[in-house]
Short mmCIF file of C-alpha atoms in Angstrom, two decimals:
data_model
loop_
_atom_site.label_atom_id
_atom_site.label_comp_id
_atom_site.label_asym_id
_atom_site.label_seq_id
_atom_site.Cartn_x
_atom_site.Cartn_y
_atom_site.Cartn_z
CA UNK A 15 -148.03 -16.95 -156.03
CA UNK A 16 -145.66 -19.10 -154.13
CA UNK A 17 -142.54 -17.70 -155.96
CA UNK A 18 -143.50 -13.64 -155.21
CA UNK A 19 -143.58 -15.53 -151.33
CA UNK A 20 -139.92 -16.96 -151.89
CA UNK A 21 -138.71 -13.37 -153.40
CA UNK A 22 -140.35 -11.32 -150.57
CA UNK A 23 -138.45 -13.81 -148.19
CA UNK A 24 -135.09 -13.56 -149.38
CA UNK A 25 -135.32 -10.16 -149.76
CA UNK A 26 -136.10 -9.62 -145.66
CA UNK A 27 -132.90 -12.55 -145.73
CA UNK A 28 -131.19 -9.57 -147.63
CA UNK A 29 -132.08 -6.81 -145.18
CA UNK A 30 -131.95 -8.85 -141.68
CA UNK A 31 -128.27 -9.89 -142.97
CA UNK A 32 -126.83 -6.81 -143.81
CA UNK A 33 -128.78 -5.26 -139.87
CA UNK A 34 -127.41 -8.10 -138.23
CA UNK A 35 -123.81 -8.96 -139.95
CA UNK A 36 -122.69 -5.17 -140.57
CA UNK A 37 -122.05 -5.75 -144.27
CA UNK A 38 -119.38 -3.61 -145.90
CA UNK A 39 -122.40 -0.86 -147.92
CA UNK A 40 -121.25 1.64 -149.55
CA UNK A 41 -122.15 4.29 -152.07
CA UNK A 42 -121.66 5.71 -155.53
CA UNK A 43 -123.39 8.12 -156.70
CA UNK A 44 -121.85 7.91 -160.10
CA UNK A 45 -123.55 5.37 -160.87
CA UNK A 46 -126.85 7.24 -160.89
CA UNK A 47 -125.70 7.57 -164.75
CA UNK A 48 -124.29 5.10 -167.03
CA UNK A 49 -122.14 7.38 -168.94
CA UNK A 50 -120.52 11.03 -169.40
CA UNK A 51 -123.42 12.24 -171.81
CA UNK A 52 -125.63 13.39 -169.29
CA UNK A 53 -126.95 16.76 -171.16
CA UNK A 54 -128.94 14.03 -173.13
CA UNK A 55 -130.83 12.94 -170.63
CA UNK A 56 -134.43 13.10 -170.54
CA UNK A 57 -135.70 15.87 -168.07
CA UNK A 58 -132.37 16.68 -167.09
CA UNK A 59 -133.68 20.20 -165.80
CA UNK A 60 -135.84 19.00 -163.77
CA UNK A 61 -133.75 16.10 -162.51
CA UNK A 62 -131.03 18.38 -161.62
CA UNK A 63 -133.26 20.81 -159.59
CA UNK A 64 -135.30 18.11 -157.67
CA UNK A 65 -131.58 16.93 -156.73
CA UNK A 66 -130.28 20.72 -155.65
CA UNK A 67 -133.50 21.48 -153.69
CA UNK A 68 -133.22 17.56 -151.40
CA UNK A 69 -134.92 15.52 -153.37
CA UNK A 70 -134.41 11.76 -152.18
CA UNK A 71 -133.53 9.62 -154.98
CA UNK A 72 -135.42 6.23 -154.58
CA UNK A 73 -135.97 2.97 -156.33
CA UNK A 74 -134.03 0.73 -158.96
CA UNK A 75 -132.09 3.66 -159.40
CA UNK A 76 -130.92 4.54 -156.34
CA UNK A 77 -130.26 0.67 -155.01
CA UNK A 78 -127.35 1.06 -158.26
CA UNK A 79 -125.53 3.49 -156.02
CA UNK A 80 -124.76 0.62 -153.71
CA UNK A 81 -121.82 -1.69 -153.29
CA UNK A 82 -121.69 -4.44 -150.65
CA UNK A 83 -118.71 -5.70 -149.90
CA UNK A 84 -117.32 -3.63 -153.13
CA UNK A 85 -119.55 -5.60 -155.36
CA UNK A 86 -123.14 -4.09 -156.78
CA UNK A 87 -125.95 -5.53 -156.08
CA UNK A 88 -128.21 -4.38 -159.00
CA UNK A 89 -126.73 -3.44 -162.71
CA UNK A 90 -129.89 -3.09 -164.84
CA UNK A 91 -130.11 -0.28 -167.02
CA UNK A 92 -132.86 2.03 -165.19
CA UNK A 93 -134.57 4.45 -167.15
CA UNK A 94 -136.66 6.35 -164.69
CA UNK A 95 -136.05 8.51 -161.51
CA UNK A 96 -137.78 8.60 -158.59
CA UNK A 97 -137.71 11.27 -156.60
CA UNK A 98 -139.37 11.50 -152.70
CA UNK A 99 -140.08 15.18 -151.89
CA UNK A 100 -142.55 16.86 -149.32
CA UNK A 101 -145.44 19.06 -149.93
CA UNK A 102 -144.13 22.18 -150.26
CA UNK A 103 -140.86 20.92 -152.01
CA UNK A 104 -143.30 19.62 -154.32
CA UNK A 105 -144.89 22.94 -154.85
CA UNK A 106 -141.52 23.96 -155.12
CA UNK A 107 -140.51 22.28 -158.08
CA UNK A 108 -144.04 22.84 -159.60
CA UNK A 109 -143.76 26.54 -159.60
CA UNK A 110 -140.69 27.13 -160.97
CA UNK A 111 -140.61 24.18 -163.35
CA UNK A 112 -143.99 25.39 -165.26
CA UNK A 113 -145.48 21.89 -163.91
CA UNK A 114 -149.24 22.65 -163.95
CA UNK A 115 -150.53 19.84 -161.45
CA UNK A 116 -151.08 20.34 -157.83
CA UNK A 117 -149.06 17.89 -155.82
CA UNK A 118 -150.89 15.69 -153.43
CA UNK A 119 -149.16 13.35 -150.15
CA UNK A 120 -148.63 10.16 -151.23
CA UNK A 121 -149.37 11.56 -154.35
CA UNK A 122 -147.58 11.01 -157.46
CA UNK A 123 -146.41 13.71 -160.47
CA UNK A 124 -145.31 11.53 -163.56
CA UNK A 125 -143.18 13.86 -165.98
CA UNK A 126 -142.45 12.38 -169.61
CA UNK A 127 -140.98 15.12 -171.85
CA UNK A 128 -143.53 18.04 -171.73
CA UNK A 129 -146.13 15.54 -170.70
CA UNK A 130 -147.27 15.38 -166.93
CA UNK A 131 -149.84 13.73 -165.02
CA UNK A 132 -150.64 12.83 -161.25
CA UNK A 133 -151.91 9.97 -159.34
CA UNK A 134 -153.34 9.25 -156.55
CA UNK A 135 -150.38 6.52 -155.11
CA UNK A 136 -147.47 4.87 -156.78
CA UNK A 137 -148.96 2.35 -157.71
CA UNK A 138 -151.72 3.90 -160.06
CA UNK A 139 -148.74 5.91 -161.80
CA UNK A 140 -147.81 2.70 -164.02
CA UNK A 141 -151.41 3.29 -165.71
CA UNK A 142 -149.40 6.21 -168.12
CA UNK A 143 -146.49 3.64 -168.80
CA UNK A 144 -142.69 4.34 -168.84
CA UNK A 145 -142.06 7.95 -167.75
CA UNK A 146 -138.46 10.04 -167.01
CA UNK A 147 -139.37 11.22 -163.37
CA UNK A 148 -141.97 10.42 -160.87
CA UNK A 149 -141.79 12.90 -157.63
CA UNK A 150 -143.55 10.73 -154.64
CA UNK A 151 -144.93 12.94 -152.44
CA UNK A 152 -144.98 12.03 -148.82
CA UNK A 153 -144.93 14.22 -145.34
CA UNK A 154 -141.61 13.21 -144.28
CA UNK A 155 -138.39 12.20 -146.38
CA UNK A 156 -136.95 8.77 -145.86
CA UNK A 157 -133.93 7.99 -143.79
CA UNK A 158 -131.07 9.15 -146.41
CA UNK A 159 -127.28 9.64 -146.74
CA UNK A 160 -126.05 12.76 -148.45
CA UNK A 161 -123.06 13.16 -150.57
CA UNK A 162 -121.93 16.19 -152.28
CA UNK A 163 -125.42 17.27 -152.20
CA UNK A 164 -126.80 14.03 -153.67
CA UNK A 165 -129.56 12.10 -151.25
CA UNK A 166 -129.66 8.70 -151.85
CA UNK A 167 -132.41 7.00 -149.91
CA UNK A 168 -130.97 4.50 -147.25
CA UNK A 169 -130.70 0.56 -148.44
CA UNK A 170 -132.99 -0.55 -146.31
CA UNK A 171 -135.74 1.55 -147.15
CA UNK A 172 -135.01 1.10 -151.08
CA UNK A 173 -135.29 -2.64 -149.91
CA UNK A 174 -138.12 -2.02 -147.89
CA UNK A 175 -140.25 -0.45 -150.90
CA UNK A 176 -139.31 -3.57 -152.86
CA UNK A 177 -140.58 -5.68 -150.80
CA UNK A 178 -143.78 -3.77 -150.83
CA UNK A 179 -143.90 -4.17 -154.18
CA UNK A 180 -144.54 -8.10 -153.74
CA UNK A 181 -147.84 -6.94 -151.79
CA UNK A 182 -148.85 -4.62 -154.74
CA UNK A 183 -148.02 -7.45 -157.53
CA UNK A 184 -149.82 -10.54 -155.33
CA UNK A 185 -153.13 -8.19 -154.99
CA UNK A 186 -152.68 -7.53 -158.99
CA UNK A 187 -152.37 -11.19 -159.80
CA UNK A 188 -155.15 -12.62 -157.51
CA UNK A 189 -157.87 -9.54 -159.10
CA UNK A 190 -156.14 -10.35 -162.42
CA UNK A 191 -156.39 -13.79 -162.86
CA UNK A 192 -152.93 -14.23 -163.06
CA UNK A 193 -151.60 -11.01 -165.39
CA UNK A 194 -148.86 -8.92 -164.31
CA UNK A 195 -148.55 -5.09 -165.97
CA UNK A 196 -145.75 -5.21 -168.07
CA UNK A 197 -144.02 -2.11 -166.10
CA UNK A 198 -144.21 -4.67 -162.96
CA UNK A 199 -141.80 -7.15 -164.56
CA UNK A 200 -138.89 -5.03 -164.21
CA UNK A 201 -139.48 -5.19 -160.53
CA UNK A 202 -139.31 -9.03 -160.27
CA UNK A 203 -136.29 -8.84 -162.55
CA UNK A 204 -134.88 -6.29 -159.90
CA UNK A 205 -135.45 -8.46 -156.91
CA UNK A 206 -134.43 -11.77 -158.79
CA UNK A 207 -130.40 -10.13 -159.62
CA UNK A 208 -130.61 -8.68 -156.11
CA UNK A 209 -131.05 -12.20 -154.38
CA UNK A 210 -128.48 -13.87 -156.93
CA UNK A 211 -125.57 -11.06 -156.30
CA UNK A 212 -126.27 -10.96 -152.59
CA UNK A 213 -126.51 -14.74 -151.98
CA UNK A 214 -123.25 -15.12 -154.47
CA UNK A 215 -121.06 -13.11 -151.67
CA UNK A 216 -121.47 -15.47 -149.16
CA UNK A 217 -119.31 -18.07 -151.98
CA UNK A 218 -116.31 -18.52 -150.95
CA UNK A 219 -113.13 -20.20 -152.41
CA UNK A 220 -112.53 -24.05 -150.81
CA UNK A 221 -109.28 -23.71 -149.21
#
């Protein structure tokens, strides 16, 4: 488990740097998409009214919106969105989007398609697999920045739940003997191009 110790610890290196140097972060919230054929997108509906009503957009997909120092910290191709809403947002988007599950806090409502489910926690929502949207209900929204209309969920909270994730994955592997969920591996992959763009800024060209 040493090596989920070493990623948790340069990710608070990541955090505690950008806190204590004032890195250059910025965002684009283009890059919530990797093209102009967004009509084809899974759930778009639904995407695109969890956005209008404040939805906070969280996770891999979200930490893509971000530059530092005009370079991006995280490229991978993210399928999923994650969405942080209250209660009655939640309710919200239920009632008007024909979702027939009753939203829960800290709950989670997994939409794939015309297939839905809900869970208990975040965690227990990788049990259904690779989904389009997961709206993560909680009592308050995170610390955010808006941009025409668009909440992106503040770096250091998208950092934060990373690094929460290395709790999660340790617990798995220790009950496990050793076997990681396969949707968990795109976290580690996550964290591991994080730490390797972040700690490449500091390079600089020899005079």
């Amino acid at each position: 488990m040493s090596y989920l110790n070493e990623i948790k610890a340069y990710m608070r290196d990541i955090n505690l740097d950008i806190l204590m140097n004032c890195q250059d972060v910025k965002i684009d919230i283009s890059k919530r998409y990797y093209n102009k054929f967004r009509f084809f997108y899974p759930s778009r509906k639904l995407i695109k009214y969890t956005t209008n009503i404040g939805g906070v957009l969280v996770g891999s997909r979200a930490i893509r919106c971000f530059t530092i120092n005009g370079k991006p910290i995280l490229e991978r191709r993210v399928d999923d969105w994650d969405f942080i809403v209250t209660l009655d947002m939640a309710f919200k988007i239920c009632d008007d989007m024909g979702i027939e599950e009753i939203p829960q806090i800290d709950g989670v409502i997994s939409i794939k398609n015309q297939r839905r489910w809900a869970h208990p926690s975040y965690q227990d929502a990788y049990r259904v697999g690779p989904v389009d949207v997961q709206l993560i209900v909680k009592e308050e929204l995170p610390d955010y920045t808006e941009i025409d209309g668009v909440r992106i969920a503040n770096f250091g909270y998208s950092i934060s739940q990373k690094i929460g994730m290395t709790n999660d994955l340790h617990s798995k592997i220790t009950g496990r003997g050793g076997v990681i969920d396969e949707q968990y591996h795109k976290h580690i992959s996550d964290m591991k191009e994080m730490i390797i763009k972040f700690n490449s800024l500091k390079w600089k060209q020899p005079d």
